[in-house]
Short mmCIF file of C-alpha atoms in Angstrom, two decimals:
data_model
loop_
_atom_site.label_atom_id
_atom_site.label_comp_id
_atom_site.label_asym_id
_atom_site.label_seq_id
_atom_site.Cartn_x
_atom_site.Cartn_y
_atom_site.Cartn_z
CA UNK V 1163 65.37 99.03 87.42
CA UNK V 1164 67.61 102.08 87.96
CA UNK V 1165 70.21 102.93 85.32
CA UNK V 1166 72.95 105.40 85.44
CA UNK V 1167 74.78 106.62 82.31
CA UNK V 1168 78.22 108.35 83.12
CA UNK V 1169 80.26 110.16 80.63
CA UNK V 1170 84.03 109.64 81.13
CA UNK V 1171 85.39 112.07 78.52
CA UNK V 1172 89.08 111.64 79.17
CA UNK V 1173 88.95 108.03 80.41
CA UNK V 1174 91.41 105.75 78.51
CA UNK V 1175 90.00 103.84 75.51
CA UNK V 1176 92.71 101.22 75.97
CA UNK V 1177 93.82 98.97 78.73
CA UNK V 1178 97.45 100.71 78.80
CA UNK V 1179 96.88 102.76 82.01
CA UNK V 1180 98.62 102.24 85.42
CA UNK V 1181 96.45 101.29 88.49
CA UNK V 1182 98.72 103.52 90.57
CA UNK V 1183 97.64 106.57 89.17
CA UNK V 1184 93.96 106.51 88.46
CA UNK V 1185 93.46 110.27 88.82
CA UNK V 1186 96.08 110.86 85.87
CA UNK V 1187 94.27 108.26 83.80
CA UNK V 1188 91.44 110.69 82.78
CA UNK V 1189 90.10 110.80 86.30
CA UNK V 1190 89.38 107.19 86.22
CA UNK V 1191 89.11 107.48 90.08
CA UNK V 1192 86.02 109.48 89.78
CA UNK V 1193 84.47 106.82 87.47
CA UNK V 1194 85.25 104.00 89.62
CA UNK V 1195 83.58 105.54 92.62
CA UNK V 1196 80.64 106.28 90.35
CA UNK V 1197 80.48 102.52 89.77
CA UNK V 1198 80.73 101.82 93.46
CA UNK V 1199 78.09 104.35 94.35
CA UNK V 1200 75.85 103.06 91.78
CA UNK V 1201 76.00 99.36 92.72
CA UNK V 1202 77.18 98.75 96.29
CA UNK V 1203 75.41 98.86 99.55
CA UNK V 1204 77.27 98.17 102.82
CA UNK V 1205 77.86 94.40 102.87
CA UNK V 1206 76.05 93.90 99.52
CA UNK V 1207 75.03 94.73 96.06
CA UNK V 1208 71.96 96.67 95.08
CA UNK V 1209 69.37 94.87 93.03
CA UNK V 1210 68.16 96.06 89.64
CA UNK V 1211 70.77 98.63 88.85
CA UNK V 1212 72.48 99.13 85.57
CA UNK V 1213 75.44 101.37 85.10
CA UNK V 1214 76.77 102.36 81.63
CA UNK V 1215 80.13 103.86 81.87
CA UNK V 1216 80.90 105.59 78.52
CA UNK V 1217 84.60 105.81 77.78
CA UNK V 1218 86.01 108.47 75.52
CA UNK V 1219 82.68 108.27 73.65
CA UNK V 1220 84.04 105.21 72.02
CA UNK V 1221 83.14 102.12 74.37
CA UNK V 1222 80.60 101.58 76.87
CA UNK V 1223 81.18 99.36 79.97
CA UNK V 1224 77.89 97.96 81.23
CA UNK V 1225 77.73 96.79 84.93
CA UNK V 1226 74.65 94.73 85.77
CA UNK V 1227 74.11 94.59 89.55
CA UNK V 1228 71.87 91.55 89.40
CA UNK V 1229 74.60 89.35 87.81
CA UNK V 1230 77.86 91.02 89.03
CA UNK V 1231 80.42 88.85 90.58
CA UNK V 1232 84.22 89.60 91.43
CA UNK V 1233 83.78 93.16 92.00
CA UNK V 1234 84.73 94.93 95.05
CA UNK V 1235 84.10 98.70 96.16
CA UNK V 1236 87.78 99.93 96.27
CA UNK V 1237 88.83 102.10 93.31
CA UNK V 1238 91.77 99.94 92.35
CA UNK V 1239 89.64 96.60 92.02
CA UNK V 1240 87.11 98.53 89.82
CA UNK V 1241 89.66 100.06 87.79
CA UNK V 1242 91.27 96.61 87.16
CA UNK V 1243 88.08 95.16 86.06
CA UNK V 1244 87.74 98.27 83.64
CA UNK V 1245 91.17 97.52 82.33
CA UNK V 1246 90.22 93.89 81.90
CA UNK V 1247 87.08 95.02 79.75
CA UNK V 1248 89.17 97.40 77.52
CA UNK V 1249 91.64 94.55 77.10
CA UNK V 1250 88.81 92.57 75.29
CA UNK V 1251 87.64 95.62 72.92
CA UNK V 1252 88.56 93.78 69.82
CA UNK V 1253 85.77 91.40 70.75
CA UNK V 1254 83.03 94.02 70.81
CA UNK V 1255 81.38 94.54 67.48
CA UNK V 1256 78.58 97.08 67.26
CA UNK V 1257 75.68 95.84 69.51
CA UNK V 1258 77.50 92.56 70.24
CA UNK V 1259 79.49 93.00 73.39
CA UNK V 1260 82.65 91.51 74.74
CA UNK V 1261 81.64 89.47 77.77
CA UNK V 1262 84.08 90.42 80.30
CA UNK V 1263 82.95 88.45 83.45
CA UNK V 1264 79.47 87.98 85.05
CA UNK V 1265 77.62 91.28 85.02
CA UNK V 1266 80.16 93.10 83.08
CA UNK V 1267 80.00 93.68 79.38
CA UNK V 1268 81.96 95.98 76.86
CA UNK V 1269 80.19 97.48 73.91
CA UNK V 1270 81.70 99.23 71.07
CA UNK V 1271 79.18 102.19 71.39
CA UNK V 1272 79.46 105.89 72.29
CA UNK V 1273 77.12 107.95 74.18
CA UNK V 1274 74.58 108.57 71.57
CA UNK V 1275 74.10 104.71 70.69
CA UNK V 1276 73.94 103.90 74.30
CA UNK V 1277 71.31 106.49 75.01
CA UNK V 1278 69.29 105.43 72.03
CA UNK V 1279 69.58 101.67 73.30
CA UNK V 1280 68.32 102.42 76.89
CA UNK V 1281 66.00 105.44 76.49
CA UNK V 1282 62.96 103.15 75.81
CA UNK V 1283 63.53 101.62 79.22
CA UNK V 1284 62.25 104.58 81.12
CA UNK V 1285 62.53 108.31 81.57
CA UNK V 1286 65.85 109.94 81.02
CA UNK V 1287 66.83 112.25 83.72
CA UNK V 1288 69.73 114.56 83.49
CA UNK V 1289 71.26 115.56 86.70
CA UNK V 1290 72.30 119.17 86.43
CA UNK V 1291 73.25 122.25 88.43
CA UNK V 1292 70.34 124.23 87.02
CA UNK V 1293 67.55 121.61 87.10
CA UNK V 1294 64.50 121.26 89.32
CA UNK V 1295 65.00 120.47 93.00
CA UNK V 1296 64.66 116.83 93.56
CA UNK V 1297 61.89 116.97 96.13
CA UNK V 1298 59.69 119.20 93.77
CA UNK V 1299 59.05 115.99 91.55
CA UNK V 1300 57.89 112.42 92.35
CA UNK V 1301 60.55 109.80 91.89
CA UNK V 1302 59.97 108.23 88.45
CA UNK V 1303 59.81 104.50 88.01
CA UNK V 1304 62.91 103.10 85.99
CA UNK V 1305 64.81 106.17 85.75
CA UNK V 1306 67.86 106.53 83.70
CA UNK V 1307 70.13 109.19 85.22
CA UNK V 1308 72.72 110.71 82.88
CA UNK V 1309 75.75 112.37 84.50
CA UNK V 1310 79.20 113.74 83.31
CA UNK V 1311 82.42 113.22 84.96
CA UNK V 1312 84.66 116.06 86.19
CA UNK V 1313 84.13 117.97 82.91
CA UNK V 1314 80.65 119.47 81.85
CA UNK V 1315 78.66 117.85 79.14
CA UNK V 1316 79.81 118.78 75.52
CA UNK V 1317 77.54 120.93 73.35
CA UNK V 1318 76.44 117.64 71.22
CA UNK V 1319 75.75 115.70 74.46
CA UNK V 1320 73.77 118.72 75.86
CA UNK V 1321 71.79 118.49 72.51
CA UNK V 1322 71.20 114.85 72.69
CA UNK V 1323 70.13 115.24 76.33
CA UNK V 1324 67.67 118.00 75.33
CA UNK V 1325 66.23 115.57 72.78
CA UNK V 1326 65.74 112.82 75.27
CA UNK V 1327 65.59 113.98 78.84
CA UNK V 1328 62.19 114.08 80.47
CA UNK V 1329 63.42 115.79 83.44
CA UNK V 1330 66.48 118.04 84.61
CA UNK V 1331 66.99 117.72 88.23
CA UNK V 1332 69.38 119.15 90.85
CA UNK V 1333 70.59 117.48 93.93
CA UNK V 1334 71.18 120.47 95.94
CA UNK V 1335 73.06 123.79 96.16
CA UNK V 1336 76.60 122.49 95.90
CA UNK V 1337 78.21 121.03 92.95
CA UNK V 1338 78.90 117.52 94.11
CA UNK V 1339 81.18 114.92 92.46
CA UNK V 1340 79.25 112.52 90.02
CA UNK V 1341 79.69 109.63 92.51
CA UNK V 1342 78.27 111.78 95.32
CA UNK V 1343 75.35 112.72 93.17
CA UNK V 1344 74.66 109.20 92.44
CA UNK V 1345 74.58 108.54 96.14
CA UNK V 1346 72.16 111.20 96.65
CA UNK V 1347 69.92 110.11 93.72
CA UNK V 1348 69.81 106.61 95.09
CA UNK V 1349 68.96 107.94 98.60
CA UNK V 1350 66.17 110.12 97.10
CA UNK V 1351 64.73 106.97 95.34
CA UNK V 1352 65.34 104.62 98.30
CA UNK V 1353 63.20 106.97 100.45
CA UNK V 1354 60.50 107.38 97.85
CA UNK V 1355 61.26 111.18 97.74
CA UNK V 1356 62.53 111.52 101.40
CA UNK V 1357 59.00 110.07 102.77
CA UNK V 1358 59.84 106.51 103.57
CA UNK V 1359 62.73 105.41 106.10
CA UNK U 1357 81.31 123.70 111.41
CA UNK U 1358 80.37 120.21 110.56
CA UNK U 1359 82.46 117.48 112.09
CA UNK U 1360 82.51 113.69 111.47
CA UNK U 1361 84.20 110.98 113.60
CA UNK U 1362 84.73 107.86 111.59
CA UNK U 1363 85.83 104.73 113.41
CA UNK U 1364 88.27 102.67 111.55
CA UNK U 1365 88.21 99.39 113.66
CA UNK U 1366 90.65 97.40 111.71
CA UNK U 1367 92.69 100.27 110.16
CA UNK U 1368 96.48 99.86 110.44
CA UNK U 1369 98.24 101.79 113.35
CA UNK U 1370 101.48 101.86 111.74
CA UNK U 1371 102.76 103.03 108.34
CA UNK U 1372 103.44 99.56 107.15
CA UNK U 1373 100.65 98.93 104.76
CA UNK U 1374 100.74 98.72 100.89
CA UNK U 1375 98.95 101.23 98.98
CA UNK U 1376 98.16 98.49 96.47
CA UNK U 1377 95.73 96.65 98.62
CA UNK U 1378 93.72 99.31 100.78
CA UNK U 1379 90.90 96.82 101.09
CA UNK U 1380 93.09 94.34 102.70
CA UNK U 1381 94.55 96.91 105.16
CA UNK U 1382 91.62 96.86 107.37
CA UNK U 1383 89.29 98.39 104.74
CA UNK U 1384 91.23 101.47 104.48
CA UNK U 1385 89.45 101.98 101.14
CA UNK U 1386 86.28 102.89 102.98
CA UNK U 1387 87.99 105.21 105.40
CA UNK U 1388 89.66 107.04 102.46
CA UNK U 1389 86.49 107.42 100.67
CA UNK U 1390 85.03 108.83 103.86
CA UNK U 1391 87.62 111.60 104.04
CA UNK U 1392 86.85 112.39 100.45
CA UNK U 1393 83.26 112.44 100.91
CA UNK U 1394 83.68 114.72 104.05
CA UNK U 1395 85.81 117.46 102.57
CA UNK U 1396 85.65 117.48 98.83
CA UNK U 1397 83.09 118.95 96.43
CA UNK U 1398 83.57 118.65 92.61
CA UNK U 1399 86.29 121.11 91.95
CA UNK U 1400 86.95 122.28 95.31
CA UNK U 1401 87.18 121.69 99.12
CA UNK U 1402 84.21 122.28 101.46
CA UNK U 1403 84.44 124.91 104.07
CA UNK U 1404 84.30 124.48 107.74
CA UNK U 1405 84.44 120.60 107.82
CA UNK U 1406 86.59 118.66 110.36
CA UNK U 1407 86.97 114.90 109.89
CA UNK U 1408 88.49 112.86 112.65
CA UNK U 1409 89.63 109.48 111.50
CA UNK U 1410 90.09 107.02 114.50
CA UNK U 1411 92.44 104.45 113.71
CA UNK U 1412 92.36 101.19 115.76
CA UNK U 1413 91.22 103.31 118.77
CA UNK U 1414 94.81 104.51 119.33
CA UNK U 1415 95.39 107.46 117.01
CA UNK U 1416 93.01 110.05 115.41
CA UNK U 1417 93.92 111.82 112.25
CA UNK U 1418 92.23 115.23 111.88
CA UNK U 1419 91.59 116.75 108.51
CA UNK U 1420 90.53 120.42 108.72
CA UNK U 1421 89.01 121.35 105.35
CA UNK U 1422 89.86 125.00 105.79
CA UNK U 1423 93.65 124.67 105.85
CA UNK U 1424 93.99 121.27 104.03
CA UNK U 1425 96.66 121.11 101.30
CA UNK U 1426 97.99 118.52 98.91
CA UNK U 1427 95.06 116.26 99.24
CA UNK U 1428 93.35 114.92 96.24
CA UNK U 1429 90.19 112.76 96.14
CA UNK U 1430 91.48 109.47 94.86
CA UNK U 1431 91.71 106.69 97.59
CA UNK U 1432 95.50 106.02 96.93
CA UNK U 1433 96.49 109.62 97.65
CA UNK U 1434 94.43 109.89 100.62
CA UNK U 1435 95.82 106.54 101.90
CA UNK U 1436 99.40 107.70 101.21
CA UNK U 1437 98.60 110.80 103.29
CA UNK U 1438 97.30 108.59 106.13
CA UNK U 1439 100.48 106.75 105.95
CA UNK U 1440 102.57 109.83 106.24
CA UNK U 1441 100.57 110.67 109.20
CA UNK U 1442 101.16 107.28 110.95
CA UNK U 1443 104.78 107.57 110.03
CA UNK U 1444 104.97 110.58 112.40
CA UNK U 1445 103.22 108.82 115.26
CA UNK U 1446 106.19 108.98 117.51
CA UNK U 1447 105.73 112.99 117.59
CA UNK U 1448 102.27 112.73 118.91
CA UNK U 1449 101.97 113.05 122.55
CA UNK U 1450 98.64 113.05 124.29
CA UNK U 1451 96.77 116.28 123.29
CA UNK U 1452 100.00 117.42 121.40
CA UNK U 1453 99.54 116.26 117.90
CA UNK U 1454 102.16 115.59 115.08
CA UNK U 1455 101.89 118.20 112.38
CA UNK U 1456 101.67 116.13 109.24
CA UNK U 1457 100.98 118.70 106.68
CA UNK U 1458 98.73 121.74 106.36
CA UNK U 1459 95.25 120.67 107.61
CA UNK U 1460 96.40 117.33 108.88
CA UNK U 1461 97.31 116.39 112.32
CA UNK U 1462 97.76 113.03 114.11
CA UNK U 1463 96.79 112.64 117.73
CA UNK U 1464 97.71 109.94 120.07
CA UNK U 1465 94.06 109.74 121.07
CA UNK U 1466 91.46 106.97 120.82
CA UNK U 1467 87.65 107.40 120.29
CA UNK U 1468 86.66 108.24 123.85
CA UNK U 1469 89.35 110.98 124.19
CA UNK U 1470 88.45 112.40 120.68
CA UNK U 1471 84.71 112.34 121.45
CA UNK U 1472 85.38 114.25 124.79
CA UNK U 1473 87.58 116.74 122.98
CA UNK U 1474 84.90 117.73 120.28
CA UNK U 1475 81.70 117.04 122.08
CA UNK U 1476 81.44 120.72 123.41
CA UNK U 1477 81.59 122.00 120.01
CA UNK U 1478 78.04 121.04 119.09
CA UNK U 1479 75.43 118.21 119.17
CA UNK U 1480 76.59 114.75 118.81
CA UNK U 1481 74.67 112.91 116.28
CA UNK U 1482 74.93 109.13 115.68
CA UNK U 1483 73.97 107.79 112.25
CA UNK U 1484 72.53 104.52 112.98
CA UNK U 1485 70.06 102.29 111.12
CA UNK U 1486 67.49 102.37 113.95
CA UNK U 1487 67.65 106.23 114.34
CA UNK U 1488 64.89 108.90 113.45
CA UNK U 1489 64.67 109.61 109.79
CA UNK U 1490 66.45 112.75 108.67
CA UNK U 1491 63.62 114.81 107.59
CA UNK U 1492 61.77 114.28 110.76
CA UNK U 1493 64.25 116.68 112.54
CA UNK U 1494 65.56 120.05 111.88
CA UNK U 1495 69.38 120.05 110.76
CA UNK U 1496 71.40 121.10 113.83
CA UNK U 1497 73.97 123.64 113.78
CA UNK U 1498 77.59 122.57 114.26
CA UNK U 1499 76.72 118.66 114.20
CA UNK U 1500 79.23 116.17 115.14
CA UNK U 1501 78.37 113.03 113.21
CA UNK U 1502 79.71 109.76 114.43
CA UNK U 1503 80.06 106.77 112.06
CA UNK U 1504 81.32 103.25 112.14
CA UNK U 1505 83.35 101.62 109.32
CA UNK U 1506 82.31 98.18 107.78
CA UNK U 1507 81.75 96.84 111.36
CA UNK U 1508 79.22 97.82 113.87
CA UNK U 1509 80.05 99.96 117.01
CA UNK U 1510 81.44 98.01 119.74
CA UNK U 1511 79.51 97.76 123.09
CA UNK U 1512 81.82 100.24 124.55
CA UNK U 1513 81.53 102.77 121.59
CA UNK U 1514 77.74 102.36 121.84
CA UNK U 1515 78.02 103.15 125.51
CA UNK U 1516 79.86 106.28 124.97
CA UNK U 1517 77.57 107.32 122.20
CA UNK U 1518 74.65 106.63 124.48
CA UNK U 1519 76.03 109.10 126.97
CA UNK U 1520 76.94 111.76 124.34
CA UNK U 1521 74.62 111.82 121.58
CA UNK U 1522 71.84 114.14 121.36
CA UNK U 1523 70.19 112.48 118.29
CA UNK U 1524 70.21 109.13 116.49
CA UNK U 1525 69.28 109.61 112.95
CA UNK U 1526 68.94 107.32 110.06
CA UNK U 1527 69.64 108.18 106.49
CA UNK U 1528 67.10 105.90 104.63
CA UNK U 1529 65.87 102.28 104.48
CA UNK U 1530 69.17 100.96 102.94
CA UNK U 1531 72.31 100.17 105.01
CA UNK U 1532 74.73 102.53 103.08
CA UNK U 1533 78.52 102.46 103.26
CA UNK U 1534 79.93 105.13 105.78
CA UNK U 1535 81.15 107.30 102.85
CA UNK U 1536 77.78 107.13 101.20
CA UNK U 1537 76.19 108.15 104.61
CA UNK U 1538 78.49 111.14 104.88
CA UNK U 1539 77.48 112.25 101.45
CA UNK U 1540 73.56 111.92 102.40
CA UNK U 1541 74.22 113.85 105.64
CA UNK U 1542 76.10 116.67 103.83
CA UNK U 1543 73.30 116.86 101.19
CA UNK U 1544 70.66 117.15 103.99
CA UNK U 1545 72.67 119.99 105.57
CA UNK U 1546 73.42 121.61 102.32
CA UNK U 1547 69.58 121.75 101.51
CA UNK U 1548 68.54 122.80 105.00
CA UNK U 1549 66.68 119.62 105.46
CA UNK U 1550 65.60 119.11 101.78
CA UNK U 1551 64.05 122.61 101.61
CA UNK U 1552 66.72 124.76 99.87
CA UNK U 1553 68.31 124.02 96.60
#
C-alpha cells in the first residue's frame, strides 16, 4: 500500500465553491491534480493507493484506489466529487466518516489526527526540497508520503513531521508542484528505485 | 531547449467546445495537463521549454516557456487559451502562425510538418512502452520528446517516428498518462539521469 497525505491549507471546508474557478478556491486545482496523480494510470486506476486530502486542517477526504468508482482524471470531475464529500460533512463525527461514494470517505479530522491514524501503517516520508535524493535510499515498503500544496508546511506541521517522519526525501533540484512530486515518487517506487523497467 | 510534441488525436479543431466538459472534448483535459506538466514548476515557469500541441493533425499550438504570459496551471485556464488560439485559426497560413498571445502561436500544420520543422533542433525521442529504460542511456541535449494522448500512435505516425526518432525510451513498467510521462522525463533531465539532486 502506498499512501499520500496532501495538505490543502486554503482549500474550502464547505461545498460552496464554484467549479469554474478551482484556482480561486484555495488552489483546489492543484489538489485535484494530486488526487489524479496518486490514483490514475493511463486507462486505469492504480492498486493499493490511499490518498488523504486534508482540507483546511478540519476535514480529511480519503480516496481508496481499490474501491474507487465514478472518479475520472479531469480536475473538474475530481473537484465535483470533493464538493459532494464536503456537502456531507454533517455526517462525519470523529473517526466515523461520511460515506461519500465507493472509495471516498470524509472524516472530520485534521492533519495531526490523520497522521496519527495512518502512521502505524508504514514509514512516514516527508517530501521536501532539503531532503536526501531519492536514489540515495532504497524505496520503502508501504510508504506514507506527506506533501504540502502551493504553500509550505506550517511550523506546527513541520513539528509533527519531525516527530513522525522516518525519512525526508527530495525528488530533484527543481521545486515541483505537489502533483508532479507524487508522479515522480510513484515512478521511483514503480521502478524499484530506477532499477526495474 | 527541451521540446515536447503531443498528439491530440481527437482534440477539437475549432473553438466550439465547452470549458465545462474538457474530457468530452477529445480528452482535452489530458492535453491541458500536458501543457502544464511541460512548462510549469511550483511558483514559476520552466526555462527553455517548447511544447507543440498537435490538434487533430491539422493545427499545432506552440507554447514557448521563455515568453509565455497569462497562462496558469489549471486545466480550465489552459483550455480557454487553447480555445483562443483555435479561434484565430483563419490567421494561420502555412508556416506563418497566428499570434495568440505572448508565448503562444497557432500554426496550420499537422504532425508531419511540425516534426519536420523541429527535427533539426535536436534528437527526436519517442516515449514508448517498449523503449529502452531511461537510466540505460545518457540524457541527450536539446531533446524533442514525442508523445501521444490517450490513444496510441497511428500507423502513419509510427512510420514518421521510425524515420526520425533517434531513441525510443520507456519511463517505467506502468503505462502513465502523457502528462505524467512528461513530468518523469523532465525529472530525468533535471537530475542529469538521476545523478544530480
